[in-house]
Amino acid sequence: MSSVIAATRFSVLDRSRTREGHSNAEALRDTVGLARELERLGYHRFWVSEHHGVPGVAGSAPTVLAAAVAGATRTIRVGTGGVMLPNHRPLVVAEQFGVLESLFPGRIDMGLGRSVGFTDGVRRALGRDKGAAEDFAGQLDELLGWFRGTSGTGVHARPAEGLTVPPFVLAMGEGADIAARAGLPMVIGDLRDRERMRRGIDRYRARFRPSPWAPEPYVVVSGTIAVAATPEDARRLLVPEAWSMAYSRTHGTFPPLPPVERVEGLTMTAKERGFYEAGLTGQLAGTEDQVAHELETVLKETGAQEVLVTTSTYDRGALLDSYRRLAAITSG
């Protein structure tokens, strides 16, 4: 194993993807079960996500799901990737993470994003609009203030005040600048667009201001990594997510993951085929040796301290096997 891989933390974000023929409840239980397996394999963190009104994602309440994951595990760090701060009042978010940290001290991470609902209908249901993300920096500052006890309202966030829950910013677009100004660790994706990722990381490091939360820049790169016995098997792991993404781009809704065999039998329009092929290219997918080589390249290019793996596929057994193979690469 290379020294650069050995020095890197490896973590997982599971989005509780639903699968054709399987229920939302099963997707959530699968997430909890996967966390237990990944803890045994030595992964550093396990994060869950926030999506609303999406047929293909069961994870709509990340702090609730994080509590279930933390309760089912003992040592792995547990958090969110992320709570979409514009959808919530910062006080309520602080209270939720304060409860999590109180119940599972020293194990909770607070990953925060600036996205709002996937569609206009979801945004209306949440009582938000696209402009809600414009004051993300202010919302973030208010949230951190609840932990420090610096709110000018005279209100105290209990049990959050005085606790330390490590915050991370999911950096899409302006997120890198916001993370740098706030002095927070940054999560940036995706691995398919390395040049854009490097630009964001360089910008973040150049503008970083030390803070009580982080004395120096901390970079987490995120994306899909698929490891299998053959390159063909690894590519097949990518197929369900690539098709779901292509479908969402052409139909406006993100569907449950289909089995590989169904996708391979589909007749696609030229537009669908273009999005589908784009979803299969540029990912870190292959055998252990191939992925180790690509990982080393990415880590040397970015100087990242951590990798957050975001792989989703229909075959849960193949997914776990991929994570086992990746753990073997990263632990020597």
Short mmCIF file of C-alpha atoms in Angstrom, two decimals:
data_model
loop_
_atom_site.label_atom_id
_atom_site.label_comp_id
_atom_site.label_asym_id
_atom_site.label_seq_id
_atom_site.Cartn_x
_atom_site.Cartn_y
_atom_site.Cartn_z
CA MET A 1 0.00 0.00 0.00
CA SER A 2 1.26 3.48 -0.83
CA SER A 3 2.15 5.86 1.98
CA VAL A 4 -0.33 8.47 0.72
CA ILE A 5 -3.24 5.99 0.93
CA ALA A 6 -2.05 4.79 4.34
CA ALA A 7 -2.14 8.37 5.66
CA THR A 8 -5.72 8.97 4.45
CA ARG A 9 -8.98 8.38 6.30
CA PHE A 10 -11.74 6.56 4.43
CA SER A 11 -15.41 7.16 5.21
CA VAL A 12 -18.80 6.40 3.65
CA LEU A 13 -21.94 8.38 2.83
CA ASP A 14 -24.96 6.13 2.29
CA ARG A 15 -28.00 7.85 0.78
CA SER A 16 -30.51 5.11 1.68
CA ARG A 17 -31.29 4.54 -1.99
CA THR A 18 -34.50 2.67 -2.63
CA ARG A 19 -34.51 -0.26 -5.05
CA GLU A 20 -37.15 -1.51 -7.46
CA GLY A 21 -39.27 -4.14 -5.70
CA HIS A 22 -38.05 -3.12 -2.23
CA SER A 23 -39.61 -0.80 0.34
CA ASN A 24 -38.45 2.48 1.86
CA ALA A 25 -38.28 0.71 5.23
CA GLU A 26 -35.92 -1.88 3.78
CA ALA A 27 -33.67 0.87 2.39
CA LEU A 28 -33.39 2.48 5.83
CA ARG A 29 -32.69 -0.84 7.55
CA ASP A 30 -30.06 -1.56 4.88
CA THR A 31 -28.34 1.71 5.78
CA VAL A 32 -28.16 0.77 9.46
CA GLY A 33 -26.91 -2.73 8.62
CA LEU A 34 -24.26 -1.34 6.27
CA ALA A 35 -22.98 0.95 9.02
CA ARG A 36 -22.43 -2.07 11.28
CA GLU A 37 -20.46 -3.85 8.55
CA LEU A 38 -18.35 -0.79 7.74
CA GLU A 39 -17.50 -0.30 11.40
CA ARG A 40 -16.11 -3.84 11.43
CA LEU A 41 -14.09 -3.04 8.30
CA GLY A 42 -12.48 -0.02 9.98
CA TYR A 43 -14.04 2.90 8.12
CA HIS A 44 -13.66 6.23 9.92
CA ARG A 45 -17.12 7.84 9.51
CA PHE A 46 -20.57 6.84 8.32
CA TRP A 47 -22.83 9.64 7.09
CA VAL A 48 -26.45 9.80 5.95
CA SER A 49 -28.19 12.32 3.70
CA GLU A 50 -31.25 14.56 3.42
CA HIS A 51 -33.64 14.37 0.48
CA HIS A 52 -37.33 15.30 0.36
CA GLY A 53 -40.03 13.87 -1.91
CA VAL A 54 -37.56 11.80 -3.95
CA PRO A 55 -38.86 8.33 -4.98
CA GLY A 56 -35.32 6.94 -5.10
CA VAL A 57 -34.17 8.05 -1.64
CA ALA A 58 -35.70 6.99 1.70
CA GLY A 59 -33.42 9.18 3.84
CA SER A 60 -35.48 12.31 4.49
CA ALA A 61 -34.65 12.88 8.18
CA PRO A 62 -30.86 12.60 8.59
CA THR A 63 -30.59 13.34 12.31
CA VAL A 64 -33.22 10.70 13.07
CA LEU A 65 -31.43 8.16 10.88
CA ALA A 66 -28.05 9.13 12.37
CA ALA A 67 -29.46 8.33 15.83
CA ALA A 68 -30.46 4.85 14.63
CA VAL A 69 -27.01 4.30 13.09
CA ALA A 70 -25.18 5.52 16.18
CA GLY A 71 -27.36 3.32 18.40
CA ALA A 72 -26.51 0.26 16.29
CA THR A 73 -22.73 0.87 16.28
CA ARG A 74 -20.08 1.47 18.92
CA THR A 75 -16.98 3.19 17.53
CA ILE A 76 -17.47 4.57 14.02
CA ARG A 77 -18.16 8.30 13.80
CA VAL A 78 -21.71 9.06 12.64
CA GLY A 79 -23.02 12.17 10.95
CA THR A 80 -24.84 13.83 8.11
CA GLY A 81 -23.79 14.50 4.57
CA GLY A 82 -25.61 16.65 5.08
CA VAL A 83 -28.35 18.50 6.83
CA MET A 84 -29.50 21.10 4.29
CA LEU A 85 -29.36 24.16 6.50
CA PRO A 86 -31.62 26.43 4.37
CA ASN A 87 -34.47 23.96 4.99
CA HIS A 88 -34.35 24.41 8.79
CA ARG A 89 -34.09 26.91 11.60
CA PRO A 90 -30.50 26.89 12.93
CA LEU A 91 -31.73 26.64 16.53
CA VAL A 92 -33.59 23.39 15.77
CA VAL A 93 -30.54 21.94 13.98
CA ALA A 94 -28.34 22.85 16.96
CA GLU A 95 -30.79 21.18 19.34
CA GLN A 96 -30.91 18.02 17.25
CA PHE A 97 -27.13 17.69 17.10
CA GLY A 98 -26.90 18.57 20.78
CA VAL A 99 -29.16 15.62 21.55
CA LEU A 100 -27.11 13.32 19.30
CA GLU A 101 -23.82 14.40 20.88
CA SER A 102 -25.27 14.02 24.37
CA LEU A 103 -26.41 10.46 23.62
CA PHE A 104 -23.28 9.42 21.67
CA PRO A 105 -20.48 11.66 22.98
CA GLY A 106 -17.41 12.09 20.83
CA ARG A 107 -18.88 10.27 17.82
CA ILE A 108 -21.12 12.80 16.06
CA ASP A 109 -20.30 14.91 12.97
CA MET A 110 -22.39 17.78 11.62
CA GLY A 111 -22.13 17.87 7.83
CA LEU A 112 -24.04 20.85 6.43
CA GLY A 113 -25.17 21.70 2.92
CA ARG A 114 -26.84 24.66 1.24
CA SER A 115 -29.21 22.92 -1.19
CA VAL A 116 -32.96 23.43 -1.06
CA GLY A 117 -35.68 21.10 -2.34
CA PHE A 118 -35.23 19.08 -5.53
CA THR A 119 -38.35 20.52 -7.22
CA ASP A 120 -40.55 23.60 -6.94
CA GLY A 121 -43.25 21.48 -5.29
CA VAL A 122 -40.88 20.22 -2.60
CA ARG A 123 -39.62 23.74 -1.95
CA ARG A 124 -43.18 24.99 -1.52
CA ALA A 125 -43.93 22.11 0.86
CA LEU A 126 -40.85 23.04 2.90
CA GLY A 127 -41.86 26.71 2.90
CA ARG A 128 -38.64 27.65 1.10
CA ASP A 129 -37.61 29.00 -2.28
CA LYS A 130 -34.37 28.90 -4.26
CA GLY A 131 -33.28 32.13 -2.59
CA ALA A 132 -33.21 30.42 0.83
CA ALA A 133 -29.67 29.21 0.09
CA GLU A 134 -28.32 32.73 -0.49
CA ASP A 135 -27.76 33.40 3.22
CA PHE A 136 -26.11 30.05 3.94
CA ALA A 137 -23.08 31.80 5.46
CA GLY A 138 -25.33 33.67 7.89
CA GLN A 139 -27.31 30.55 8.74
CA LEU A 140 -24.06 28.70 9.38
CA ASP A 141 -22.77 31.44 11.67
CA GLU A 142 -26.04 31.44 13.61
CA LEU A 143 -25.92 27.66 13.99
CA LEU A 144 -22.36 27.66 15.33
CA GLY A 145 -23.30 30.51 17.66
CA TRP A 146 -25.88 28.30 19.37
CA PHE A 147 -23.10 25.89 20.34
CA ARG A 148 -20.88 28.73 21.59
CA GLY A 149 -23.68 30.44 23.49
CA THR A 150 -23.23 33.71 21.61
CA SER A 151 -26.80 34.25 20.41
CA GLY A 152 -28.05 37.75 21.09
CA THR A 153 -31.62 36.51 21.60
CA GLY A 154 -31.20 35.58 25.25
CA VAL A 155 -32.24 32.04 24.28
CA HIS A 156 -29.96 29.09 25.01
CA ALA A 157 -29.85 25.98 22.82
CA ARG A 158 -30.14 23.01 25.12
CA PRO A 159 -28.41 20.62 25.21
CA ALA A 160 -26.18 21.99 22.40
CA GLU A 161 -24.63 24.97 24.18
CA GLY A 162 -21.10 24.19 25.31
CA LEU A 163 -20.84 20.98 23.29
CA THR A 164 -18.38 20.45 20.43
CA VAL A 165 -19.85 18.77 17.37
CA PRO A 166 -17.39 18.98 14.44
CA PRO A 167 -19.00 20.92 11.56
CA PHE A 168 -18.23 20.23 7.88
CA VAL A 169 -19.38 22.23 4.86
CA LEU A 170 -20.49 20.39 1.72
CA ALA A 171 -18.83 22.61 -0.85
CA MET A 172 -20.72 22.94 -4.10
CA GLY A 173 -20.22 26.21 -5.95
CA GLU A 174 -19.71 28.96 -3.38
CA GLY A 175 -19.38 26.45 -0.55
CA ALA A 176 -15.57 26.43 -0.72
CA ASP A 177 -15.40 30.18 0.01
CA ILE A 178 -17.93 29.86 2.84
CA ALA A 179 -16.03 26.96 4.41
CA ALA A 180 -12.76 28.88 4.14
CA ARG A 181 -14.12 32.08 5.70
CA ALA A 182 -15.76 30.15 8.55
CA GLY A 183 -12.61 28.09 9.13
CA LEU A 184 -14.39 24.76 8.72
CA PRO A 185 -13.45 21.41 7.14
CA MET A 186 -14.75 21.06 3.58
CA VAL A 187 -16.27 18.12 1.70
CA ILE A 188 -15.97 18.49 -2.07
CA GLY A 189 -16.98 16.29 -5.02
CA ASP A 190 -17.11 14.80 -7.40
CA LEU A 191 -14.24 12.62 -8.56
CA ARG A 192 -15.36 12.76 -12.21
CA ASP A 193 -14.40 16.42 -12.58
CA ARG A 194 -10.91 16.50 -11.11
CA GLU A 195 -9.96 19.89 -12.51
CA ARG A 196 -12.99 21.62 -10.99
CA MET A 197 -12.35 19.81 -7.71
CA ARG A 198 -8.73 20.97 -7.63
CA ARG A 199 -9.76 24.57 -8.31
CA GLY A 200 -12.22 24.46 -5.42
CA ILE A 201 -9.61 22.97 -3.07
CA ASP A 202 -6.97 25.52 -4.06
CA ARG A 203 -9.46 28.35 -3.49
CA TYR A 204 -10.42 26.92 -0.09
CA ARG A 205 -6.82 26.56 1.09
CA ALA A 206 -5.85 30.03 -0.16
CA ARG A 207 -8.74 31.72 1.69
CA PHE A 208 -8.88 29.58 4.83
CA ARG A 209 -9.06 31.41 8.15
CA PRO A 210 -8.18 29.38 11.27
CA SER A 211 -11.07 29.00 13.70
CA PRO A 212 -11.89 27.25 16.99
CA TRP A 213 -13.32 24.46 14.84
CA ALA A 214 -10.27 23.88 12.63
CA PRO A 215 -6.77 25.39 12.99
CA GLU A 216 -5.89 24.55 9.37
CA PRO A 217 -7.64 23.46 6.16
CA TYR A 218 -9.12 19.97 6.14
CA VAL A 219 -10.23 18.55 2.79
CA VAL A 220 -12.54 15.58 2.25
CA VAL A 221 -12.98 14.52 -1.40
CA SER A 222 -16.15 12.59 -2.18
CA GLY A 223 -17.36 10.40 -5.00
CA THR A 224 -18.18 6.95 -6.28
CA ILE A 225 -15.60 4.18 -5.89
CA ALA A 226 -16.41 0.65 -7.09
CA VAL A 227 -14.02 -2.27 -6.58
CA ALA A 228 -14.61 -5.79 -7.93
CA ALA A 229 -12.77 -8.89 -9.14
CA THR A 230 -12.82 -7.63 -12.75
CA PRO A 231 -13.16 -4.21 -14.40
CA GLU A 232 -16.43 -5.41 -15.98
CA ASP A 233 -17.92 -6.32 -12.60
CA ALA A 234 -16.87 -2.96 -11.18
CA ARG A 235 -18.52 -1.15 -14.11
CA ARG A 236 -21.75 -3.10 -13.53
CA LEU A 237 -21.85 -1.69 -10.00
CA LEU A 238 -22.17 1.77 -11.56
CA VAL A 239 -25.02 0.90 -13.93
CA PRO A 240 -28.12 1.34 -11.68
CA GLU A 241 -27.09 4.77 -10.38
CA ALA A 242 -25.99 5.93 -13.85
CA TRP A 243 -29.40 4.99 -15.27
CA SER A 244 -31.33 6.59 -12.40
CA MET A 245 -29.38 9.81 -12.91
CA ALA A 246 -30.00 9.71 -16.66
CA TYR A 247 -33.71 9.14 -16.03
CA SER A 248 -33.88 12.07 -13.61
CA ARG A 249 -32.19 14.35 -16.13
CA THR A 250 -34.69 13.42 -18.85
CA HIS A 251 -37.90 12.92 -16.81
CA GLY A 252 -37.50 15.29 -13.86
CA THR A 253 -37.82 12.66 -11.12
CA PHE A 254 -35.17 10.50 -9.48
CA PRO A 255 -36.36 6.86 -9.47
CA PRO A 256 -35.49 3.81 -7.36
CA LEU A 257 -32.43 1.86 -8.47
CA PRO A 258 -33.17 -0.80 -11.12
CA PRO A 259 -31.32 -4.12 -11.39
CA VAL A 260 -28.41 -4.14 -13.85
CA GLU A 261 -30.08 -6.71 -16.09
CA ARG A 262 -33.11 -4.48 -16.66
CA VAL A 263 -30.96 -1.47 -17.56
CA GLU A 264 -28.88 -3.53 -19.98
CA GLY A 265 -32.08 -4.58 -21.77
CA LEU A 266 -33.45 -1.06 -22.17
CA THR A 267 -33.75 0.86 -25.42
CA MET A 268 -32.58 4.39 -24.61
CA THR A 269 -33.13 7.62 -26.48
CA ALA A 270 -30.00 9.42 -27.65
CA LYS A 271 -30.40 11.94 -24.83
CA GLU A 272 -30.83 9.21 -22.20
CA ARG A 273 -27.86 7.31 -23.59
CA GLY A 274 -25.69 10.41 -23.39
CA PHE A 275 -26.48 11.04 -19.72
CA TYR A 276 -26.16 7.32 -18.94
CA GLU A 277 -22.71 6.98 -20.54
CA ALA A 278 -21.58 10.17 -18.78
CA GLY A 279 -22.57 8.58 -15.47
CA LEU A 280 -20.35 5.59 -16.18
CA THR A 281 -17.24 7.54 -17.13
CA GLY A 282 -14.65 9.12 -14.87
CA GLN A 283 -15.58 7.12 -11.76
CA LEU A 284 -12.99 5.24 -9.72
CA ALA A 285 -13.97 1.72 -10.75
CA GLY A 286 -11.93 -1.41 -11.34
CA THR A 287 -9.89 -4.09 -9.62
CA GLU A 288 -7.99 -3.47 -6.39
CA ASP A 289 -4.80 -2.61 -8.27
CA GLN A 290 -6.56 -0.26 -10.67
CA VAL A 291 -8.45 1.58 -7.94
CA ALA A 292 -5.36 1.83 -5.71
CA HIS A 293 -3.46 3.48 -8.58
CA GLU A 294 -6.29 5.94 -9.27
CA LEU A 295 -6.72 6.71 -5.58
CA GLU A 296 -3.03 7.48 -5.20
CA THR A 297 -3.24 9.86 -8.16
CA VAL A 298 -6.29 11.67 -6.74
CA LEU A 299 -4.75 12.02 -3.29
CA LYS A 300 -1.47 13.35 -4.65
CA GLU A 301 -3.32 15.84 -6.88
CA THR A 302 -5.64 17.12 -4.16
CA GLY A 303 -3.66 16.65 -0.92
CA ALA A 304 -6.96 15.55 0.66
CA GLN A 305 -6.86 14.17 4.19
CA GLU A 306 -9.98 12.03 3.75
CA VAL A 307 -12.08 10.26 1.11
CA LEU A 308 -15.88 10.02 1.48
CA VAL A 309 -17.18 7.16 -0.67
CA THR A 310 -20.73 7.65 -2.00
CA THR A 311 -21.34 4.49 -4.02
CA SER A 312 -24.91 3.25 -4.53
CA THR A 313 -26.02 0.16 -6.48
CA TYR A 314 -28.91 -2.30 -6.67
CA ASP A 315 -26.99 -5.41 -5.55
CA ARG A 316 -26.36 -4.96 -1.82
CA GLY A 317 -24.04 -7.98 -1.69
CA ALA A 318 -21.88 -6.58 -4.47
CA LEU A 319 -21.85 -3.19 -2.74
CA LEU A 320 -20.58 -4.68 0.52
CA ASP A 321 -18.00 -6.71 -1.37
CA SER A 322 -16.78 -3.48 -3.01
CA TYR A 323 -16.41 -1.85 0.41
CA ARG A 324 -14.53 -4.92 1.70
CA ARG A 325 -12.13 -4.78 -1.23
CA LEU A 326 -11.63 -1.03 -0.74
CA ALA A 327 -10.93 -1.57 2.97
CA ALA A 328 -8.27 -4.11 2.02
CA ILE A 329 -6.62 -1.52 -0.23
CA THR A 330 -6.70 1.20 2.40
CA SER A 331 -5.64 -0.86 5.40
CA GLY A 332 -2.83 -2.72 3.68
#
